[in-house]
Each structure stands twice: as C-alpha cells, then as structure tokens.
Coordinates of C-alpha atoms in Angstrom, one line a residue:
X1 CA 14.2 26.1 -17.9
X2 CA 11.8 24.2 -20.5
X3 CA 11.6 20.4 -20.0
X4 CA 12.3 20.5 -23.5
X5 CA 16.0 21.7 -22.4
X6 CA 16.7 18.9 -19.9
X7 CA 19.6 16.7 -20.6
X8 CA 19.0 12.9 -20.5
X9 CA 21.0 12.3 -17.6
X10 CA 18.7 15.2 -15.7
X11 CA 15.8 13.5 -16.8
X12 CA 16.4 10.1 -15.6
X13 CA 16.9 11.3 -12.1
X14 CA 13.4 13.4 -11.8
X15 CA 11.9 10.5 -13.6
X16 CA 13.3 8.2 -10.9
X17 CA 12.9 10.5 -7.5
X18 CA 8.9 11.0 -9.6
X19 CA 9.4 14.6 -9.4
X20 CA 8.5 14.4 -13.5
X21 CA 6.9 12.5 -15.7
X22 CA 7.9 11.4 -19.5
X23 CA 4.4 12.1 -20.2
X24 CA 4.9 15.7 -18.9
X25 CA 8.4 15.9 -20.6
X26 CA 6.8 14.4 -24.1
X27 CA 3.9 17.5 -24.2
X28 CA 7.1 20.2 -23.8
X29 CA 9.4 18.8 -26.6
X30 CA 6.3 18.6 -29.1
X31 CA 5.7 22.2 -28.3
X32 CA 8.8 23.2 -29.0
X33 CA 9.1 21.3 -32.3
X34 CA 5.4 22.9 -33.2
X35 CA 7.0 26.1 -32.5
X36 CA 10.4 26.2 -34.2
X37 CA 9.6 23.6 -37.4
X38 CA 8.7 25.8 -39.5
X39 CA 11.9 27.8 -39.3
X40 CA 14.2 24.8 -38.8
X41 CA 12.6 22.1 -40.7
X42 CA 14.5 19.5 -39.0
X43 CA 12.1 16.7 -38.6
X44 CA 10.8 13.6 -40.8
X45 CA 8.1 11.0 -39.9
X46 CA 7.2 13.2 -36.5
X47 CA 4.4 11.2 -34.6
X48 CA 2.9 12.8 -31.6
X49 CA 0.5 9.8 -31.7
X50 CA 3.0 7.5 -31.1
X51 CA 5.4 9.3 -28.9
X52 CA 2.4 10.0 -26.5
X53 CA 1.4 6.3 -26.0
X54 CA 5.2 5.2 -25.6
X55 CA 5.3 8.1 -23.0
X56 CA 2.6 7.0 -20.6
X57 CA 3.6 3.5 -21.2
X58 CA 7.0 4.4 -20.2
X59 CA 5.2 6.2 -17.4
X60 CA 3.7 3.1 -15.8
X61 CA 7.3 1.4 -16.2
X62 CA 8.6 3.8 -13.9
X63 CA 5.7 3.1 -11.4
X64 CA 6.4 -0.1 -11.5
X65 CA 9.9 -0.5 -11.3
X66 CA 10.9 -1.9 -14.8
X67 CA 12.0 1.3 -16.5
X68 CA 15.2 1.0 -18.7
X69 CA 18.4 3.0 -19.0
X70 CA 16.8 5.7 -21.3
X71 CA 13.3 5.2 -20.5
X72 CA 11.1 8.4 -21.0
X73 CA 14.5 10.3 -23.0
X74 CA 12.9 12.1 -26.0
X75 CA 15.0 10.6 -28.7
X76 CA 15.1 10.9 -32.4
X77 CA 16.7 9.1 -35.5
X78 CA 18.2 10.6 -38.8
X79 CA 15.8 9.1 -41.5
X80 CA 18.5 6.5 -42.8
X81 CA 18.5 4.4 -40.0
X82 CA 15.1 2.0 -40.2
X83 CA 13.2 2.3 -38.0
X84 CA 10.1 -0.6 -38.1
X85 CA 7.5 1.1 -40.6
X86 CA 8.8 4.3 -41.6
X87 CA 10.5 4.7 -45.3
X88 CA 13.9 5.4 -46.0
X89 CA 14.2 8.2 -48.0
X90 CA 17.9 8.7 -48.0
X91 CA 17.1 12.7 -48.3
X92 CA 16.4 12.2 -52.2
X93 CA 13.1 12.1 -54.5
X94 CA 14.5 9.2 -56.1
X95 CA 13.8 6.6 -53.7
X96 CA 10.6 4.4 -53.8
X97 CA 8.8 5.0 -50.4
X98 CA 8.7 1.3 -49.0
X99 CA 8.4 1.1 -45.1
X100 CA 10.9 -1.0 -43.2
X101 CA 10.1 -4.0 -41.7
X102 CA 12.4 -4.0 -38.5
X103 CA 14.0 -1.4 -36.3
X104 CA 17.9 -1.1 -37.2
X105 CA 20.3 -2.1 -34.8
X106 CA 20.9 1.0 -32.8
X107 CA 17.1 2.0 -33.1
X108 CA 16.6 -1.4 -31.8
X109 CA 18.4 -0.6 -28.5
X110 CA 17.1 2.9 -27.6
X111 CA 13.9 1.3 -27.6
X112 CA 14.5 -1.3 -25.7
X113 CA 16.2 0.8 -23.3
X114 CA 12.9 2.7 -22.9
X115 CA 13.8 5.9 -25.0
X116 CA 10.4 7.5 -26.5
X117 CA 11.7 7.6 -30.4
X118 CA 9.3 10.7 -31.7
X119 CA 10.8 11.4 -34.9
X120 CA 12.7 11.0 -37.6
X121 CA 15.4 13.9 -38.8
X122 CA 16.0 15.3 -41.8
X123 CA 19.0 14.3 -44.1
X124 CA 20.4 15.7 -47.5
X125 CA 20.4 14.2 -50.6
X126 CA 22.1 10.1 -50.3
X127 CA 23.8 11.5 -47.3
X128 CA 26.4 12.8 -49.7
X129 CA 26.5 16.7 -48.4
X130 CA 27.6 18.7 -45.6
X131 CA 24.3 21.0 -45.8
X132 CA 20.4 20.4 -45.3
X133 CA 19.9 20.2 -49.1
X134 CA 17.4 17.8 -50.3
X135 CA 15.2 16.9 -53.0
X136 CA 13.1 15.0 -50.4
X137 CA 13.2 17.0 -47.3
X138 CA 12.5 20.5 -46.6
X139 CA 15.7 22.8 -46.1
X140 CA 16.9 22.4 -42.9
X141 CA 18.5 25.6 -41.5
X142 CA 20.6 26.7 -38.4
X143 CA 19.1 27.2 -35.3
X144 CA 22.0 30.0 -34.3
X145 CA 20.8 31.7 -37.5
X146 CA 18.8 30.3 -39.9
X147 CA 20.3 31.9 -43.0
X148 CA 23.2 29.4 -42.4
X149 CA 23.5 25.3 -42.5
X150 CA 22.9 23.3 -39.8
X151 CA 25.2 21.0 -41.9
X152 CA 25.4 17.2 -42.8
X153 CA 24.5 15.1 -43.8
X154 CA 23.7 14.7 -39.8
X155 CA 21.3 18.1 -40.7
X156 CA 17.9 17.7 -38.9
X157 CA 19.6 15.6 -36.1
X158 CA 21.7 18.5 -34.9
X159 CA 19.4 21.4 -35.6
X160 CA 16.8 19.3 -33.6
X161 CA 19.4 18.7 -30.8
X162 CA 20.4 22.4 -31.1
X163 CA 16.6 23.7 -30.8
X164 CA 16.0 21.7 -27.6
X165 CA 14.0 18.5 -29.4
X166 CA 14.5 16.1 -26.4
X167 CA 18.5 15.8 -25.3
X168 CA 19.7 13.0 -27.6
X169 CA 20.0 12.6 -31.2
X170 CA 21.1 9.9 -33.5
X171 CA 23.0 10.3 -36.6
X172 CA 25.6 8.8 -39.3
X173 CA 29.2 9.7 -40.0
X174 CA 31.1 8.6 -43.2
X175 CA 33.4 11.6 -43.9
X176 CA 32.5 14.0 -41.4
X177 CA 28.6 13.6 -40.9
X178 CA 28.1 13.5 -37.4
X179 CA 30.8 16.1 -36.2
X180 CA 30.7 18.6 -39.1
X181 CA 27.1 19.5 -38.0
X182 CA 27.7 19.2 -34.6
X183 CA 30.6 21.5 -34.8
X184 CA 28.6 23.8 -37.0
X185 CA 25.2 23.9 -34.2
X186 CA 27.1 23.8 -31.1
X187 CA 27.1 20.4 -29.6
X188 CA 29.1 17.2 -29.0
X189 CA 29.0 14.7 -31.9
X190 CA 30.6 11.4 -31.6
X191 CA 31.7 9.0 -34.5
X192 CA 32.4 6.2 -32.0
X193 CA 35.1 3.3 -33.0
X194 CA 34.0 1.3 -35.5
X195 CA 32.0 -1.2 -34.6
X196 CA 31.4 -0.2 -31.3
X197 CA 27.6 0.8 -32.3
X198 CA 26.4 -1.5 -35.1
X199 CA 25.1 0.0 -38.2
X200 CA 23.4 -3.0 -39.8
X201 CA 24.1 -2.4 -43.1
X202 CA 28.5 -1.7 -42.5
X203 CA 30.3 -0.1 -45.6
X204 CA 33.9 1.5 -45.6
X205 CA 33.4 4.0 -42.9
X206 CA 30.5 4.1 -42.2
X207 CA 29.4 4.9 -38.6
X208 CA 26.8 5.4 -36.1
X209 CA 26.7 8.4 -33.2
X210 CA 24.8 10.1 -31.0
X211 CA 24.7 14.1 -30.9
X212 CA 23.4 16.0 -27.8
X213 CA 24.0 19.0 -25.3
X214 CA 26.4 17.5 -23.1
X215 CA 29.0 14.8 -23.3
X216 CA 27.6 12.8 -20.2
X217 CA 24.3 12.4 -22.4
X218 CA 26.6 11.5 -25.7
X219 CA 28.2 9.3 -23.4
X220 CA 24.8 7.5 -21.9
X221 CA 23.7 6.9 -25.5
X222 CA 27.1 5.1 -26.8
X223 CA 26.5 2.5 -23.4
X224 CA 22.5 2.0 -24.4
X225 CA 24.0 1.3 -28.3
X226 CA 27.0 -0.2 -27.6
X227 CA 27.3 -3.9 -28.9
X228 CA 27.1 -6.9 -31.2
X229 CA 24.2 -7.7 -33.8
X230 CA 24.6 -10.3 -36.2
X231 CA 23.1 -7.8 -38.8
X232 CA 26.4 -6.3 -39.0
X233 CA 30.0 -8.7 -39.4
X234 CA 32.0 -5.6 -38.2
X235 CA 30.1 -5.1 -34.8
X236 CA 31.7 -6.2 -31.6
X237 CA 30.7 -6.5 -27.7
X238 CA 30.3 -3.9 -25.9
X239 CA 34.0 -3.0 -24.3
X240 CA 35.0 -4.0 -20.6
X241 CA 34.7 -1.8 -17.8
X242 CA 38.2 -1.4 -17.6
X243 CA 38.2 0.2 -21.1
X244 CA 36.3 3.0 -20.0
X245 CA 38.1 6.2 -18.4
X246 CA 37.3 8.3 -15.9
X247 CA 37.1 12.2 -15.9
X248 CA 40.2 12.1 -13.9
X249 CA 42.4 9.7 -15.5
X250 CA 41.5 11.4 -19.2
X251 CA 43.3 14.8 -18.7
X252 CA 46.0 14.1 -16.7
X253 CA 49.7 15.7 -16.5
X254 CA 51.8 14.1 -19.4
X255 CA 49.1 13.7 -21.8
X256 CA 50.6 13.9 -25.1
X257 CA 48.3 16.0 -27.3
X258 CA 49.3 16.6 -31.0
X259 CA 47.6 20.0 -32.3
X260 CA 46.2 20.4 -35.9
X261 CA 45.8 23.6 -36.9
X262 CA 46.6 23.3 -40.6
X263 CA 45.1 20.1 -43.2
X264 CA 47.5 20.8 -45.6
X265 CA 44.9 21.5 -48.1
X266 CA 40.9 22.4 -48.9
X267 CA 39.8 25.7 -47.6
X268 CA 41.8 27.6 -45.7
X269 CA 41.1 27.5 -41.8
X270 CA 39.6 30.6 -40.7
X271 CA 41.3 32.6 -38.0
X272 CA 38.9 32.6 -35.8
X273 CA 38.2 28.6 -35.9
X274 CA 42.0 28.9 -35.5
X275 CA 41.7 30.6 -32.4
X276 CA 39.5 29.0 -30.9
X277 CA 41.2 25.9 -31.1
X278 CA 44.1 27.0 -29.9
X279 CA 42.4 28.4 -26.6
X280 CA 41.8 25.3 -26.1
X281 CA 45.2 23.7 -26.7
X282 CA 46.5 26.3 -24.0
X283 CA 43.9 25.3 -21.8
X284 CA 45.3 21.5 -22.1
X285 CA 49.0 22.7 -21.4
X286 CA 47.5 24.7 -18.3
X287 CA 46.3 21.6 -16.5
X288 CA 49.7 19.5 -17.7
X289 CA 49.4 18.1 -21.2
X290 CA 52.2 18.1 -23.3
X291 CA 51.0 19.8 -26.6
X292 CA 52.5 19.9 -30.0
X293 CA 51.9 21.3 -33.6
X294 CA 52.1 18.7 -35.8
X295 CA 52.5 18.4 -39.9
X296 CA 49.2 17.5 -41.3
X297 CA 47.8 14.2 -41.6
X298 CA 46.9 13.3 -44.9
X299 CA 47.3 14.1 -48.4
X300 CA 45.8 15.9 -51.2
X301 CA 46.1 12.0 -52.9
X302 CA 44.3 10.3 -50.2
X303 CA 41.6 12.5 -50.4
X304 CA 41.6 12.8 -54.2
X305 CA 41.7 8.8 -54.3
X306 CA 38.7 8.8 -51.6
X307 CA 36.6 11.4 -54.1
X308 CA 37.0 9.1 -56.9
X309 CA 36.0 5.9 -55.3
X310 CA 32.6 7.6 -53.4
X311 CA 32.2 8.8 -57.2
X312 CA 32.4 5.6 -58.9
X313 CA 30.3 4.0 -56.1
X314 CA 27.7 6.9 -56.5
X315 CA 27.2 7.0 -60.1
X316 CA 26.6 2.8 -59.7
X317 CA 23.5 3.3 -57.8
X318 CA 22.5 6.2 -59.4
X319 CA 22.7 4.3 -62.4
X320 CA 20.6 1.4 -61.5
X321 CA 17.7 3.4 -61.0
X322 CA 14.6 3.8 -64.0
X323 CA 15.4 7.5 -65.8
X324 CA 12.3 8.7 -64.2
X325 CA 14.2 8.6 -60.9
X326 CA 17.2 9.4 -62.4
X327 CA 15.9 12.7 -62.9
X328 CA 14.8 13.7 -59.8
X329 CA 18.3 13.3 -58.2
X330 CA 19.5 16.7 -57.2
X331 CA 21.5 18.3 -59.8
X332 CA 24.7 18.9 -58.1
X333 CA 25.0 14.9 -57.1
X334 CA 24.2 14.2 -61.1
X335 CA 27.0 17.2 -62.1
X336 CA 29.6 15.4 -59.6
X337 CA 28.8 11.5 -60.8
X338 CA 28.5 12.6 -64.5
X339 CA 32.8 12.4 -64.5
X340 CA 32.9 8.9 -63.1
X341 CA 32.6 7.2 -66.6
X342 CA 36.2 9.2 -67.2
X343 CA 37.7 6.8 -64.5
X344 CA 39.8 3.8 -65.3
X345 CA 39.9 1.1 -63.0
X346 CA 43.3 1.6 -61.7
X347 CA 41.8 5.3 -60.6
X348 CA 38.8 3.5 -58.8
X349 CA 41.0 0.9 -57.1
X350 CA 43.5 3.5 -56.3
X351 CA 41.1 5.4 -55.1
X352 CA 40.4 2.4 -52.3
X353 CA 43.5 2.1 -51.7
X354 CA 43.4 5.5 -50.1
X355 CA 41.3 4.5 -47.1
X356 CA 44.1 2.3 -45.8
X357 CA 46.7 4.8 -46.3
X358 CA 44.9 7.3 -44.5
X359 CA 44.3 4.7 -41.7
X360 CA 48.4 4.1 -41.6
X361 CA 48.4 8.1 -41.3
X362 CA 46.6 8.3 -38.6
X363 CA 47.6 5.5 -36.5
X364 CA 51.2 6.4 -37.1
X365 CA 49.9 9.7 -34.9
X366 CA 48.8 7.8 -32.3
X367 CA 52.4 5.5 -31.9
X368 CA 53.9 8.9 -30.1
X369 CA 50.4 11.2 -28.9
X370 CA 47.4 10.0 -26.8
X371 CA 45.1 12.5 -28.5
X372 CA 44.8 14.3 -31.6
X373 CA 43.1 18.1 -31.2
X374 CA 41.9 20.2 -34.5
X375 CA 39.1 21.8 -35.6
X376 CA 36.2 20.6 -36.4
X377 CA 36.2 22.3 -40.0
X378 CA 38.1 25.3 -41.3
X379 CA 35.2 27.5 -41.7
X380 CA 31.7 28.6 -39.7
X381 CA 28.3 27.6 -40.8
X382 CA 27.8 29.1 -44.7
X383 CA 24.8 30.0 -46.4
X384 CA 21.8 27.0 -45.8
X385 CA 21.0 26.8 -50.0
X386 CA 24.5 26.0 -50.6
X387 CA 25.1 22.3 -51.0
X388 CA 28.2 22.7 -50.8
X389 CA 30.4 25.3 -49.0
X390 CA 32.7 25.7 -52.1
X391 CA 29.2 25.5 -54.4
X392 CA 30.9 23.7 -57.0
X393 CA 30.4 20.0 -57.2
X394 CA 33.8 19.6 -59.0
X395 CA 35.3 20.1 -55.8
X396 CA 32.6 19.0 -53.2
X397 CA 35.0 18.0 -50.2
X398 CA 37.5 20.6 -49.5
X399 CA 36.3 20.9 -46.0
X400 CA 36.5 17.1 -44.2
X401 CA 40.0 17.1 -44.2
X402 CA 39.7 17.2 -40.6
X403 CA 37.3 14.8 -40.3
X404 CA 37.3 12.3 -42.6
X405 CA 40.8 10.6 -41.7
X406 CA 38.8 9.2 -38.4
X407 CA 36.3 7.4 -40.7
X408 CA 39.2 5.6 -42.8
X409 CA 40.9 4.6 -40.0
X410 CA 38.2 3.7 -37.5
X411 CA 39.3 5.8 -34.6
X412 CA 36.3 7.7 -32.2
X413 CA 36.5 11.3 -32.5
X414 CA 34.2 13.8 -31.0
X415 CA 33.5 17.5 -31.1
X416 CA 32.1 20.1 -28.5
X417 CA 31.6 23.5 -28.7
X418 CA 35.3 25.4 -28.4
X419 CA 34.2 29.3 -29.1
X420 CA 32.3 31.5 -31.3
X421 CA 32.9 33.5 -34.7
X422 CA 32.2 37.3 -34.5
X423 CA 28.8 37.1 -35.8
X424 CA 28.0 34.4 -33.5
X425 CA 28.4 31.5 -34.6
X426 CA 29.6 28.1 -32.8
X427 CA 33.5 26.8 -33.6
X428 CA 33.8 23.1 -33.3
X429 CA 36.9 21.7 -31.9
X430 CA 37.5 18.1 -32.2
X431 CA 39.3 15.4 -30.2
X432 CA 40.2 12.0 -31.7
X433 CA 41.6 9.4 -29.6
X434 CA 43.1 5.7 -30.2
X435 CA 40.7 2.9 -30.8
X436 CA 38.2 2.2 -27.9
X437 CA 38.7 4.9 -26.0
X438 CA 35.5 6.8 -26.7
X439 CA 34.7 7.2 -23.6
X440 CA 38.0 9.2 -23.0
X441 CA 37.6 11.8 -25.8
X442 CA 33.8 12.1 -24.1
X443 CA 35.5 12.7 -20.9
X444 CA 37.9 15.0 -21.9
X445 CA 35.2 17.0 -24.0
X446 CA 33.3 17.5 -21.0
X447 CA 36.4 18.6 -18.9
X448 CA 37.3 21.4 -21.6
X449 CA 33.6 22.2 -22.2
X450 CA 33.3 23.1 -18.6
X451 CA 36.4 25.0 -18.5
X452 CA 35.4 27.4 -21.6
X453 CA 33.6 30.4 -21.0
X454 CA 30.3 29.9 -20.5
X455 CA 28.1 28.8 -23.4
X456 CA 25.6 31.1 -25.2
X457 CA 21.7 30.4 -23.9
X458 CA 20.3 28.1 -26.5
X459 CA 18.4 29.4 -29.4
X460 CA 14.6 29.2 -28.9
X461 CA 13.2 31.5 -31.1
X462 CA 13.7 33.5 -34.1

C-alpha cells in the first residue's frame, strides 16, 4: 500500500513508534496528486513548498516529544474556508482575489494540532451546486470514473479524499454539501451538530465537516475541530466525555431505526440506491435494531420555501457586485436568480419560515427513533458538465431532499459507503442521529461499513 493510502489514525501510530516519517508520507501524497490532477482536478492553492517545510518541522516535533493530535496527517481545506494568505474564491470568476488575513476557525485547529495543510480543494460556483462546475476552478471529476461528478459543492475535497490525497479532508454542508459528494465518491462525510465545529462566518445552516476513508479518521478530525471561537456566536465547547458513544453502546439490541426509502418528492430514488440501503436496514435488524419504514419527512413546501429564500439571498449578492463581475457568474446561477425579482416579501419570509418547519419535522422523528437511515441521494454520480443533475436551473434541488432537512434542523448526519450501482459506482447511505451524538452516527458507520462486503480497491489511476 502507498503512504498516500494511510488513514490518519495509521499514521499517527508509525509516526509515534518512528517507523515513518511525515516527511516521507508528504513526498508520497504529492506524487499522487502530480499523478492524478490532471484527470481529477481537485486541488486549489497546492503548495509543495509549504507542505515540505511543515513536514520536517512536524518531523523534529515528533523527535522531540511535542507533536500534536494530527501532527504530520496530510490535510486539505475546500477553498471557502480562509486559510491565512490564500484568496477565497468561492468557485466563481466573480470574486476579487484578496488573500485572507487569518486562518478560519477550523483551519486554525488542524494546524495547531500539527496537521500539514497542503492544499486547498476545489469548489463550484458560490457553493450553490451539487457538481464540480465552476467559472473559477477547473472541472473537477470522479475518481470512480471520471465522466461523472465527484459532486458538491464539497467537489475537490472528496475526489481528493477519494484519490488517496492524504486521509482527511475538510469541507462545507448547507443542503447536502458534504454528504452528497461523499456519498457520490465513496467515503464518510460528516455534517456535525451545529456548532460543534465553528465556521467563523455562521449563516442558516451552514456547517463545517471532515470527509475521509474511514469513520475513525472522520471521527479524529471532529475531536481536533471540535469547540468554541468567538468568531462564531453559534459555536459551543467541545462536548463531555460522556457525550461520546462507544462502538458498542451505538448499535445495540432495541435501537429504534426509522428507514427512509422514499422523500416524497424530487427525483425518483433509483432501485439500486434503494437496495442498497435496504441491505443495510436488514443488516441493522440482524444484530437487534428495531427498524421501521417511515412516511417522508418533509414537504414539497418546505423545500419550495427554502429555494425561494437561498434565491432571494443569491440574487442580493449577486447584485451588489460591478456588471463586469456580474457577467462572469456562471449562467445557470444568473438563469436561477433572474426569477427572484418575481418574489414578494411574504414568499421570501415564507420561504424562512421553512427552515424551522423542517427542523420541527425532523425532531418530531427523533421523539419515537434513535436514528434515521436513508440514502444519501436518489441517484448515482451523473455526468461531471452537468451543474445540475436535472440540468435545468428552474428546478436545481430536486435531489437534497434527503439531506437538507439535517441542515435546517441542526442534527449530525453522516454517510459511508453502503454498495455499488451496476456500472460501478458508490451508493451513499446516510445516518442522522439526535443533536450531539456525532460520535454515535460515526460509530455506527464504522460498525455497518465493516459489516458490508468488502470495499472496491481505491481508484489510482485511469
């Protein structure tokens, strides 16, 4: 096995017993990325420099007994979480290049922690897709095949994590972002609770998660992140020890799982993805869990409402920029904000008003089931030049019905890797959980994950 294909948690215990060194480790993932960029196109900012220096510094820390929790991990950031130095793109040609000044707050811990931050990942255009599409960035593909998505808006973050770019990966969520690519590339993505990982500048579900191989190494990032920053009002300390479950107290006899198979509406789940998840449900009945269809979750209105407010709020930045940016937005984000000057106020606040009922949905789940299994998203990875998987910006988010509910209400929800379509592609399933437990859903992941059939070999070349 490459060095490049080490998990975190592998890492730190040749680093420690110096069997390897993160100078050694640093040299292997930079030949992978030399090797598969130009197919996957996954990275932003790369800087073997850098990451060279912070290796053999992390290096002597390890001779000298001061290494941190994640010192020497290969690590990279999606491009809209500053990092001290680097612009913020935001995936689009519109935005003025202007380097950051300080390390966000989740940046800010992995380097404290030791972690050698490499790279930046690619991201399409304002975050607002489910696909690698950018005006900014090159296309970011698949690294199962690269005709399809890697998805988003998480893109270069999980094809990077996918291709064996160091073990852990950072990314955002707001509707879907960190689980639909994770689900679409093979791994486990978590959208922690909110507030559990602060995001330094917070907005309306908004959140910040870690996508890797393996749930112990999602698991290791969320306790390096984990914690209060004054930059962000809705961050919190990191949870007590007695808020974090075991492997053994997760799946237990008399767990209460509710299965959803069916949103209700969007695109129609595919019966495969179907499949797939079921296996898994039967799996959880197998070892005791009480499992149980149940009704779907949210509305057509809720997500309706939630379109029309990310519109209104859209087309308000859009429109403060000069015309000359203006017109280098992508066209399909301009075709989907041109309708927002057709809403009245009562649609906008409507609209808002949506979040909180799909928050009372969802928590009303969690009154009579301890977890909530679905997929991830009703279809496989589609074609990588689609911005969309319906390609019509009119209706640009008939696939996060499965997702999305978890940003509105705050819950942690994570994915992992539940089967694969007939052409080969991964099938996300996802498990949400009540506030705080993240670390169950992770533990719980890892227990089904190693139950599956065996995963595929990772892609390395193509």
């Amino acid at each position: 096995m490459s060095l490049a294909d080490l998990t975190a948690t592998e890492l730190l215990i040749r680093f420690r017993e110096r069997s390897l060194s993160p100078v050694e480790v640093i040299e292997d993932v930079l030949t992978r990325v030399d090797e598969l960029e130009p197919h996957l196109r996954a990275t932003y900012a790369l800087d073997p420099a850098a990451a060279r220096i912070a290796a053999r510094e992390s290096e002597a820390r390890w001779r000298d007994g001061t290494a941190g929790a994640l010192d020497g991990v290969p690590v990279t950031i999606k491009e809209n979480i500053a990092t001290r130095g680097t612009p913020v793109p935001q995936g689009t040609a519109a935005t003025e290049l202007i380097p950051a000044t300080e390390d966000a707050p989740a940046a800010a811990r992995l380097r404290e922690a030791g972690a050698v931050i490499f790279s930046k990942t690619t991201m399409p255009e304002y975050g607002m897709l489910s696909s690698g599409v950018s005006t900014f960035h090159h296309l970011t593909r698949n690294p199962w095949d690269v005709s399809k998505t890697a998805g988003g808006s998480s893109a270069g973050a999980a094809a990077a994590a996918a291709a064996g770019y160091g073990p852990i990966h950072l990314g955002t969520d707001i509707g879907g972002s960190i689980r639909l690519p994770a689900g679409w590339c093979g791994l486990v993505g978590l959208k922690p609770t909110h507030g559990r990982i602060a995001v330094g500048n917070p907005y309306p579900g908004r959140a910040i998660g870690p996508l890797t191989r393996t749930a112990a190494d999602a698991a290791l990032a969320l306790s390096v992140m984990s914690g209060y920053d004054p930059r962000d009002h809705t961050s919190y300390p990191p949870a007590p020890d007695n808020a974090v479950r075991t492997l053994e107290s997760a799946l237990r006899p008399g767990l209460r799982v509710a299965l959803l198979l069916d949103a209700g509406f969007g695109l129609p789940v595919d019966p495969e993805v179907s499949a797939a998840v079921s296996a898994v449900a039967a799996l959880l009945e197998k070892e005791g869990a009480i499992v149980e269809p149940i009704a779907p979750i949210i509305t057509r209105e809720m997500l309706d409402g939630l379109d029309r407010f990310w519109r209104i709020r859209s087309a308000t930045d859009i429109a403060a920029l000069p015309e000359e940016r203006r017109a280098k937005v992508l066209p399909q984000i301009r075709d989907w904000v041109a309708t927002a000057g057709e809403l009245t106020g009562s649609d906008v606040f409507h609209g808002y008003t949506q979040m909180g009922a799909m928050a009372a949905a969802v928590t009303k789940v969690f009154t009579s089931y301890d977890v909530i299994l679905s997929p991830v998203a009703p279809i496989t990875a589609f074609p990588a030049e689609l911005a969309y998987p319906t390609d019509d910006p009119a209706k640009p988010f008939e696939h996060i019905a499965f997702t999305v509910p978890y940003n509105m209400s705050a819950h942690p929800a994570t994915t992992f890797n539940a089967g694969w379509s007939p052409i080969g592609l991964p099938i996300g399933a996802q498990i949400a959980v009540p506030h705080h437990q993240d670390m169950t859903a992770l533990a719980l992941a890892e227990r089904l994950d190693s139950a599956l059939p065996a995963h595929r070999p990772w892609p390395t070349s193509f």
